[in-house]
PDB file of C-alpha atoms in Angstrom:
ATOM      1  CA  MET A  24       0.000   0.000   0.000  1.00  0.00           C
ATOM      2  CA  LYS A  25       1.316   3.416  -0.900  1.00  0.00           C
ATOM      3  CA  ARG A  26       2.715   5.504   1.909  1.00  0.00           C
ATOM      4  CA  LYS A  27       0.851   8.637   0.893  1.00  0.00           C
ATOM      5  CA  ALA A  28      -2.397   6.873   1.756  1.00  0.00           C
ATOM      6  CA  PHE A  29      -1.433   7.365   5.390  1.00  0.00           C
ATOM      7  CA  ALA A  30      -0.360  10.997   5.285  1.00  0.00           C
ATOM      8  CA  LYS A  31      -3.199  11.956   7.612  1.00  0.00           C
ATOM      9  CA  ALA A  32      -4.003  10.636  11.066  1.00  0.00           C
ATOM     10  CA  ALA A  33      -4.550   6.909  11.513  1.00  0.00           C
ATOM     11  CA  VAL A  34      -8.205   6.099  11.950  1.00  0.00           C
ATOM     12  CA  ALA A  35     -10.250   3.026  12.714  1.00  0.00           C
ATOM     13  CA  SER A  36     -12.015   1.368   9.785  1.00  0.00           C
ATOM     14  CA  MET A  37     -15.372   1.584  11.508  1.00  0.00           C
ATOM     15  CA  LEU A  38     -15.192   5.340  11.367  1.00  0.00           C
ATOM     16  CA  ILE A  39     -16.865   6.946  11.521  1.00  0.00           C
ATOM     17  CA  GLY A  40     -27.034   7.203  25.519  1.00  0.00           C
ATOM     18  CA  THR A  41     -30.481   7.191  26.512  1.00  0.00           C
ATOM     19  CA  THR A  42     -29.939   9.945  29.073  1.00  0.00           C
ATOM     20  CA  MET A  43     -31.202  12.595  26.691  1.00  0.00           C
ATOM     21  CA  VAL A  44     -34.598  10.931  26.264  1.00  0.00           C
ATOM     22  CA  GLY A  45     -37.240  13.181  27.707  1.00  0.00           C
ATOM     23  CA  CYS A  46     -35.111  16.305  27.466  1.00  0.00           C
ATOM     24  CA  THR A  47     -36.269  19.227  25.405  1.00  0.00           C
ATOM     25  CA  GLY A  48     -33.358  18.748  23.014  1.00  0.00           C
ATOM     26  CA  ALA A  49     -32.375  20.707  19.965  1.00  0.00           C
ATOM     27  CA  ALA A  50     -34.792  22.274  17.536  1.00  0.00           C
ATOM     28  CA  PHE A  51     -36.535  19.764  15.295  1.00  0.00           C
ATOM     29  CA  ARG A  52     -35.784  20.795  11.709  1.00  0.00           C
ATOM     30  CA  THR A  53     -37.403  18.173   9.481  1.00  0.00           C
ATOM     31  CA  ALA A  54     -39.713  20.808   7.993  1.00  0.00           C
ATOM     32  CA  ALA A  55     -36.682  21.718   5.880  1.00  0.00           C
ATOM     33  CA  VAL A  56     -36.874  18.301   4.184  1.00  0.00           C
ATOM     34  CA  ALA A  57     -39.531  17.519   1.594  1.00  0.00           C
ATOM     35  CA  PRO A  58     -41.590  14.405   2.449  1.00  0.00           C
ATOM     36  CA  GLN A  59     -39.855  11.291   1.073  1.00  0.00           C
ATOM     37  CA  LYS A  60     -39.780   7.571   1.715  1.00  0.00           C
ATOM     38  CA  PRO A  61     -37.182   6.628   4.359  1.00  0.00           C
ATOM     39  CA  ASP A  62     -35.168   4.512   1.935  1.00  0.00           C
ATOM     40  CA  ARG A  63     -34.714   7.489  -0.375  1.00  0.00           C
ATOM     41  CA  LEU A  64     -33.777   9.630   2.592  1.00  0.00           C
ATOM     42  CA  ALA A  65     -31.165   7.039   3.578  1.00  0.00           C
ATOM     43  CA  ALA A  66     -29.421   7.411   0.225  1.00  0.00           C
ATOM     44  CA  GLY A  67     -29.342  11.164   0.724  1.00  0.00           C
ATOM     45  CA  ILE A  68     -27.934  10.747   4.220  1.00  0.00           C
ATOM     46  CA  GLU A  69     -25.082   8.579   2.955  1.00  0.00           C
ATOM     47  CA  LYS A  70     -24.313  11.137   0.253  1.00  0.00           C
ATOM     48  CA  ALA A  71     -24.332  14.000   2.755  1.00  0.00           C
ATOM     49  CA  LEU A  72     -21.998  12.028   5.027  1.00  0.00           C
ATOM     50  CA  ALA A  73     -19.669  11.319   2.113  1.00  0.00           C
ATOM     51  CA  ASP A  74     -19.709  15.036   1.298  1.00  0.00           C
ATOM     52  CA  ARG A  75     -18.987  15.822   4.979  1.00  0.00           C
ATOM     53  CA  ASP A  76     -22.167  17.912   5.136  1.00  0.00           C
ATOM     54  CA  GLY A  77     -23.158  17.127   8.699  1.00  0.00           C
ATOM     55  CA  ALA A  78     -26.027  19.595   8.917  1.00  0.00           C
ATOM     56  CA  ARG A  79     -27.688  18.214   5.780  1.00  0.00           C
ATOM     57  CA  ALA A  80     -27.167  14.641   6.984  1.00  0.00           C
ATOM     58  CA  VAL A  81     -28.871  15.509  10.282  1.00  0.00           C
ATOM     59  CA  ASP A  82     -31.885  17.070   8.566  1.00  0.00           C
ATOM     60  CA  LEU A  83     -32.378  14.011   6.380  1.00  0.00           C
ATOM     61  CA  ALA A  84     -31.722  11.501   9.153  1.00  0.00           C
ATOM     62  CA  GLU A  85     -34.138  13.167  11.549  1.00  0.00           C
ATOM     63  CA  ALA A  86     -36.794  13.015   8.829  1.00  0.00           C
ATOM     64  CA  ALA A  87     -36.066   9.313   8.263  1.00  0.00           C
ATOM     65  CA  VAL A  88     -36.357   8.510  11.967  1.00  0.00           C
ATOM     66  CA  GLN A  89     -39.554  10.518  12.242  1.00  0.00           C
ATOM     67  CA  ALA A  90     -40.991   8.448   9.378  1.00  0.00           C
ATOM     68  CA  ALA A  91     -39.773   5.089  10.734  1.00  0.00           C
ATOM     69  CA  PRO A  92     -39.031   5.507  14.459  1.00  0.00           C
ATOM     70  CA  GLN A  93     -38.619   1.769  15.153  1.00  0.00           C
ATOM     71  CA  ASP A  94     -36.025   1.200  12.444  1.00  0.00           C
ATOM     72  CA  ALA A  95     -32.602   0.547  13.974  1.00  0.00           C
ATOM     73  CA  GLY A  96     -30.808   1.318  10.727  1.00  0.00           C
ATOM     74  CA  TYR A  97     -32.205   4.826  10.513  1.00  0.00           C
ATOM     75  CA  ARG A  98     -31.355   5.438  14.168  1.00  0.00           C
ATOM     76  CA  GLN A  99     -27.786   4.389  13.415  1.00  0.00           C
ATOM     77  CA  LEU A 100     -27.649   6.727  10.431  1.00  0.00           C
ATOM     78  CA  LEU A 101     -28.966   9.498  12.660  1.00  0.00           C
ATOM     79  CA  GLY A 102     -26.173   8.831  15.137  1.00  0.00           C
ATOM     80  CA  ARG A 103     -23.569   8.984  12.390  1.00  0.00           C
ATOM     81  CA  ALA A 104     -25.097  12.219  11.111  1.00  0.00           C
ATOM     82  CA  TYR A 105     -24.945  13.779  14.566  1.00  0.00           C
ATOM     83  CA  VAL A 106     -21.282  12.762  14.841  1.00  0.00           C
ATOM     84  CA  ALA A 107     -20.531  14.386  11.485  1.00  0.00           C
ATOM     85  CA  ASP A 108     -22.214  17.549  12.755  1.00  0.00           C
ATOM     86  CA  GLY A 109     -20.203  17.449  16.001  1.00  0.00           C
ATOM     87  CA  ARG A 110     -23.304  16.808  18.132  1.00  0.00           C
ATOM     88  CA  PHE A 111     -22.009  14.096  20.424  1.00  0.00           C
ATOM     89  CA  ALA A 112     -24.718  14.289  23.108  1.00  0.00           C
ATOM     90  CA  SER A 113     -27.322  13.719  20.401  1.00  0.00           C
ATOM     91  CA  ALA A 114     -25.219  10.991  18.789  1.00  0.00           C
ATOM     92  CA  GLU A 115     -24.965   9.084  22.049  1.00  0.00           C
ATOM     93  CA  THR A 116     -28.749   8.919  22.300  1.00  0.00           C
ATOM     94  CA  ALA A 117     -29.317   7.972  18.667  1.00  0.00           C
ATOM     95  CA  LEU A 118     -26.686   5.226  18.649  1.00  0.00           C
ATOM     96  CA  ALA A 119     -27.871   3.810  21.963  1.00  0.00           C
ATOM     97  CA  ASP A 120     -31.413   3.776  20.581  1.00  0.00           C
ATOM     98  CA  ALA A 121     -30.158   1.891  17.522  1.00  0.00           C
ATOM     99  CA  MET A 122     -28.640  -0.741  19.801  1.00  0.00           C
ATOM    100  CA  THR A 123     -31.836  -0.954  21.845  1.00  0.00           C
ATOM    101  CA  LEU A 124     -33.676  -1.717  18.608  1.00  0.00           C
ATOM    102  CA  GLY A 125     -31.244  -4.522  17.793  1.00  0.00           C
ATOM    103  CA  ASN A 126     -28.387  -2.916  15.876  1.00  0.00           C
ATOM    104  CA  ARG A 127     -25.245  -4.610  17.158  1.00  0.00           C
ATOM    105  CA  ASP A 128     -22.860  -4.095  14.278  1.00  0.00           C
ATOM    106  CA  ALA A 129     -19.251  -3.195  14.954  1.00  0.00           C
ATOM    107  CA  ARG A 130     -19.509   0.255  13.409  1.00  0.00           C
ATOM    108  CA  THR A 131     -22.304   1.241  15.778  1.00  0.00           C
ATOM    109  CA  ILE A 132     -20.446  -0.073  18.819  1.00  0.00           C
ATOM    110  CA  VAL A 133     -17.119   1.576  17.983  1.00  0.00           C
ATOM    111  CA  THR A 134     -18.746   4.880  17.071  1.00  0.00           C
ATOM    112  CA  LEU A 135     -20.808   4.921  20.265  1.00  0.00           C
ATOM    113  CA  ALA A 136     -17.723   4.083  22.330  1.00  0.00           C
ATOM    114  CA  LEU A 137     -15.760   6.953  20.788  1.00  0.00           C
ATOM    115  CA  VAL A 138     -18.704   9.301  21.288  1.00  0.00           C
ATOM    116  CA  LYS A 139     -18.728   8.356  24.964  1.00  0.00           C
ATOM    117  CA  VAL A 140     -15.005   9.089  25.167  1.00  0.00           C
ATOM    118  CA  GLY A 141     -15.651  12.466  23.566  1.00  0.00           C
ATOM    119  CA  LEU A 142     -18.225  13.134  26.281  1.00  0.00           C
ATOM    120  CA  GLY A 143     -15.766  12.230  29.042  1.00  0.00           C
ATOM    121  CA  LYS A 144     -17.311   8.805  29.725  1.00  0.00           C
ATOM    122  CA  ASP A 145     -14.185   6.709  29.328  1.00  0.00           C
ATOM    123  CA  ARG A 146     -15.239   3.929  31.714  1.00  0.00           C
ATOM    124  CA  ALA A 147     -18.600   3.517  29.993  1.00  0.00           C
ATOM    125  CA  ALA A 148     -16.803   3.369  26.646  1.00  0.00           C
ATOM    126  CA  ARG A 149     -14.454   0.632  27.870  1.00  0.00           C
ATOM    127  CA  ASP A 150     -17.350  -1.353  29.323  1.00  0.00           C
ATOM    128  CA  LEU A 151     -19.237  -1.111  26.031  1.00  0.00           C
ATOM    129  CA  LEU A 152     -16.231  -2.321  24.063  1.00  0.00           C
ATOM    130  CA  ALA A 153     -15.426  -5.135  26.473  1.00  0.00           C
ATOM    131  CA  SER A 154     -18.991  -6.431  26.405  1.00  0.00           C
ATOM    132  CA  HIS A 155     -18.893  -6.610  22.601  1.00  0.00           C
ATOM    133  CA  ALA A 156     -15.304  -7.771  22.112  1.00  0.00           C
ATOM    134  CA  ASP A 157     -16.563 -10.746  20.112  1.00  0.00           C
ATOM    135  CA  ILE A 158     -18.137  -8.418  17.535  1.00  0.00           C
ATOM    136  CA  VAL A 159     -15.622  -5.607  17.097  1.00  0.00           C
ATOM    137  CA  PRO A 160     -12.601  -6.368  14.860  1.00  0.00           C
ATOM    138  CA  ALA A 161      -9.415  -6.486  16.898  1.00  0.00           C
ATOM    139  CA  ALA A 162      -7.777  -3.577  15.053  1.00  0.00           C
ATOM    140  CA  ASP A 163     -10.692  -1.308  15.909  1.00  0.00           C
ATOM    141  CA  TYR A 164     -11.122  -2.722  19.406  1.00  0.00           C
ATOM    142  CA  GLY A 165      -7.481  -2.081  20.254  1.00  0.00           C
ATOM    143  CA  LEU A 166      -7.471   1.499  19.015  1.00  0.00           C
ATOM    144  CA  ALA A 167     -10.820   2.308  20.637  1.00  0.00           C
ATOM    145  CA  MET A 168      -9.647   0.871  23.960  1.00  0.00           C
ATOM    146  CA  ALA A 169      -6.516   3.013  23.787  1.00  0.00           C
ATOM    147  CA  MET A 170      -8.660   6.059  23.037  1.00  0.00           C
ATOM    148  CA  ALA A 171     -10.895   5.172  25.985  1.00  0.00           C
ATOM    149  CA  GLY A 172      -8.019   5.358  28.445  1.00  0.00           C
ATOM    150  CA  ASP A 173      -6.660   1.805  28.446  1.00  0.00           C
ATOM    151  CA  ALA A 174      -3.644   2.280  26.204  1.00  0.00           C
ATOM    152  CA  PRO A 175      -1.812  -0.809  27.563  1.00  0.00           C
ATOM    153  CA  GLU A 176      -4.748  -3.013  26.548  1.00  0.00           C
ATOM    154  CA  GLY A 177      -4.808  -1.389  23.134  1.00  0.00           C
ATOM    155  CA  VAL A 178      -1.086  -2.007  22.725  1.00  0.00           C
ATOM    156  CA  ARG A 179      -1.501  -5.631  23.816  1.00  0.00           C
ATOM    157  CA  ILE A 180      -4.247  -6.367  21.306  1.00  0.00           C
ATOM    158  CA  LEU A 181      -2.613  -4.553  18.403  1.00  0.00           C
ATOM    159  CA  SER A 182       0.854  -5.963  19.136  1.00  0.00           C
ATOM    160  CA  GLU A 183      -0.567  -9.448  18.716  1.00  0.00           C
ATOM    161  CA  MET A 184      -2.270  -8.466  15.478  1.00  0.00           C
ATOM    162  CA  ILE A 185       0.787  -7.149  13.653  1.00  0.00           C
ATOM    163  CA  HIS A 186       2.366 -10.612  13.756  1.00  0.00           C
ATOM    164  CA  ASP A 187      -0.468 -11.915  11.605  1.00  0.00           C
ATOM    165  CA  PRO A 188       0.608 -12.159   7.937  1.00  0.00           C
ATOM    166  CA  ALA A 189      -2.670 -10.456   7.043  1.00  0.00           C
ATOM    167  CA  ALA A 190      -1.876  -7.389   9.164  1.00  0.00           C
ATOM    168  CA  THR A 191      -2.311  -4.134   7.281  1.00  0.00           C
ATOM    169  CA  ALA A 192      -0.702  -0.719   7.409  1.00  0.00           C
ATOM    170  CA  ARG A 193      -3.819   0.509   9.208  1.00  0.00           C
ATOM    171  CA  THR A 194      -3.190  -1.998  11.981  1.00  0.00           C
ATOM    172  CA  ARG A 195       0.415  -0.853  12.326  1.00  0.00           C
ATOM    173  CA  GLN A 196      -0.595   2.815  12.427  1.00  0.00           C
ATOM    174  CA  ASN A 197      -3.248   2.064  15.037  1.00  0.00           C
ATOM    175  CA  LEU A 198      -0.554   0.360  17.109  1.00  0.00           C
ATOM    176  CA  ALA A 199       1.717   3.368  16.662  1.00  0.00           C
ATOM    177  CA  TYR A 200      -1.024   5.619  18.011  1.00  0.00           C
ATOM    178  CA  ALA A 201      -1.687   3.261  20.919  1.00  0.00           C
ATOM    179  CA  TYR A 202       2.023   3.397  21.742  1.00  0.00           C
ATOM    180  CA  ALA A 203       1.816   7.198  21.708  1.00  0.00           C
ATOM    181  CA  LEU A 204      -1.167   7.200  24.061  1.00  0.00           C
ATOM    182  CA  ALA A 205       0.768   4.868  26.354  1.00  0.00           C
ATOM    183  CA  GLY A 206       3.689   7.320  26.397  1.00  0.00           C
ATOM    184  CA  ARG A 207       5.938   4.957  24.434  1.00  0.00           C
ATOM    185  CA  TRP A 208       7.081   7.553  21.939  1.00  0.00           C
ATOM    186  CA  LYS A 209      10.151   5.725  20.655  1.00  0.00           C
ATOM    187  CA  ASP A 210       8.025   2.692  19.817  1.00  0.00           C
ATOM    188  CA  ALA A 211       5.364   4.944  18.288  1.00  0.00           C
ATOM    189  CA  ARG A 212       7.913   6.590  15.984  1.00  0.00           C
ATOM    190  CA  MET A 213       9.413   3.269  14.952  1.00  0.00           C
ATOM    191  CA  MET A 214       6.010   1.734  14.167  1.00  0.00           C
ATOM    192  CA  ALA A 215       4.806   4.815  12.281  1.00  0.00           C
ATOM    193  CA  GLY A 216       7.941   4.611  10.165  1.00  0.00           C
ATOM    194  CA  PHE A 217       6.974   1.237   8.734  1.00  0.00           C
ATOM    195  CA  ASP A 218       4.439   2.883   6.430  1.00  0.00           C
ATOM    196  CA  LEU A 219       5.523   6.523   6.282  1.00  0.00           C
ATOM    197  CA  ASP A 220       8.638   8.247   5.067  1.00  0.00           C
ATOM    198  CA  PRO A 221      10.750   9.818   7.852  1.00  0.00           C
ATOM    199  CA  LEU A 222       9.360  13.327   7.429  1.00  0.00           C
ATOM    200  CA  ALA A 223       5.738  12.175   7.416  1.00  0.00           C
ATOM    201  CA  ALA A 224       6.347   9.919  10.417  1.00  0.00           C
ATOM    202  CA  ASN A 225       7.888  12.781  12.385  1.00  0.00           C
ATOM    203  CA  GLN A 226       4.970  15.030  11.462  1.00  0.00           C
ATOM    204  CA  ARG A 227       2.494  12.435  12.643  1.00  0.00           C
ATOM    205  CA  ILE A 228       4.262  12.018  15.971  1.00  0.00           C
ATOM    206  CA  THR A 229       4.225  15.789  16.405  1.00  0.00           C
ATOM    207  CA  GLN A 230       0.482  15.859  15.717  1.00  0.00           C
ATOM    208  CA  TRP A 231      -0.171  13.097  18.210  1.00  0.00           C
ATOM    209  CA  ALA A 232       1.952  14.779  20.859  1.00  0.00           C
ATOM    210  CA  GLN A 233      -0.251  17.866  20.710  1.00  0.00           C
ATOM    211  CA  ASN A 234      -3.243  16.044  22.190  1.00  0.00           C
ATOM    212  CA  ALA A 235      -1.771  12.996  23.906  1.00  0.00           C
ATOM    213  CA  ALA A 236      -1.817  14.470  27.412  1.00  0.00           C
ATOM    214  CA  PRO A 237      -4.364  13.226  29.980  1.00  0.00           C
ATOM    215  CA  GLY A 238      -7.552  15.255  29.938  1.00  0.00           C
ATOM    216  CA  LEU A 239      -7.501  15.819  26.188  1.00  0.00           C
ATOM    217  CA  SER A 240      -9.670  12.860  25.218  1.00  0.00           C
ATOM    218  CA  GLN A 241     -12.276  15.082  23.580  1.00  0.00           C
ATOM    219  CA  GLN A 242      -9.640  16.668  21.364  1.00  0.00           C
ATOM    220  CA  ARG A 243      -8.269  13.233  20.456  1.00  0.00           C
ATOM    221  CA  VAL A 244     -11.680  11.937  19.427  1.00  0.00           C
ATOM    222  CA  ALA A 245     -12.428  15.088  17.446  1.00  0.00           C
ATOM    223  CA  ALA A 246      -9.111  14.763  15.599  1.00  0.00           C
ATOM    224  CA  LEU A 247      -9.638  11.055  14.939  1.00  0.00           C
ATOM    225  CA  MET A 248     -13.127  11.634  13.526  1.00  0.00           C
ATOM    226  CA  GLY A 249     -12.273  14.865  11.759  1.00  0.00           C
ATOM    227  CA  VAL A 250     -15.025  16.886  13.437  1.00  0.00           C
ATOM    228  CA  THR A 251     -15.424  19.796  15.826  1.00  0.00           C
ATOM    229  CA  ILE A 252     -17.450  18.798  18.875  1.00  0.00           C
ATOM    230  CA  ASP A 253     -20.369  21.121  19.593  1.00  0.00           C
ATOM    231  CA  GLY A 254     -20.308  21.716  23.336  1.00  0.00           C
ATOM    232  CA  ALA A 255     -23.653  23.510  23.119  1.00  0.00           C
ATOM    233  CA  ASP A 256     -25.491  20.505  21.682  1.00  0.00           C
ATOM    234  CA  ALA A 257     -28.835  20.350  23.494  1.00  0.00           C
ATOM    235  CA  GLY A 258     -29.396  16.712  22.630  1.00  0.00           C
ATOM    236  CA  GLN A 259     -31.617  14.802  20.268  1.00  0.00           C
ATOM    237  CA  PRO A 260     -35.058  16.406  19.784  1.00  0.00           C
ATOM    238  CA  ALA A 261     -37.635  15.033  22.207  1.00  0.00           C
ATOM    239  CA  ALA A 262     -39.943  14.352  19.264  1.00  0.00           C
ATOM    240  CA  LEU A 263     -37.529  11.606  18.173  1.00  0.00           C
ATOM    241  CA  ALA A 264     -37.313   9.913  21.573  1.00  0.00           C
ATOM    242  CA  LEU A 265     -37.599   6.136  21.359  1.00  0.00           C
ATOM    243  CA  ALA A 266     -40.969   5.022  22.692  1.00  0.00           C
ATOM    244  CA  ALA A 267     -40.770   2.852  25.785  1.00  0.00           C
TER     245      ALA A 267
END
């Protein structure tokens, strides 16, 4: 695989809360979306996410959930849309609702775990990952665990993976980041250098060092996901609350 493919930060392949239920939440904006069948809305949501248009993705996803409130897939799309728009409190609710409705895929679990980390709920994120370790691919599990405050566990998992002949550059870069979060900077630089030229590897280490300190988990998650977290997010609109 070409080195330039890893010129940006290493990210998990899966990337990209019920406490907000009953809250007033953010303004409900589906009036901005013309009535459509949910499946057509879903295609628009995916396009908006691909275009990194978080606000548009949210509008469409809220309309889809309003039209089919018991559909776990639309709840998951809504959670992803909220993440793209930096609305982590809302995303936590939507993704948790998706799981309540039966969505247990790895992408949902990893995204929800990282959202929890971004909200300062590291222990809850680790518990979520540990309880679904049989579902989440090891490369994503290891990185997410490191992000959630258990860097040694992330290093352990990823160190085992890189000895597999099928290990990819993504796995090695995830291990490099886990090393960085564990404070093992020499190992991080060496591992990053397997897939990057020396200048790019040094630049990556410098980037990681800027938010590797304890207490900067929100910044780390934001950088990993490529979003700006909206601290003023009032939560998912009450009109979209999952019925008991």
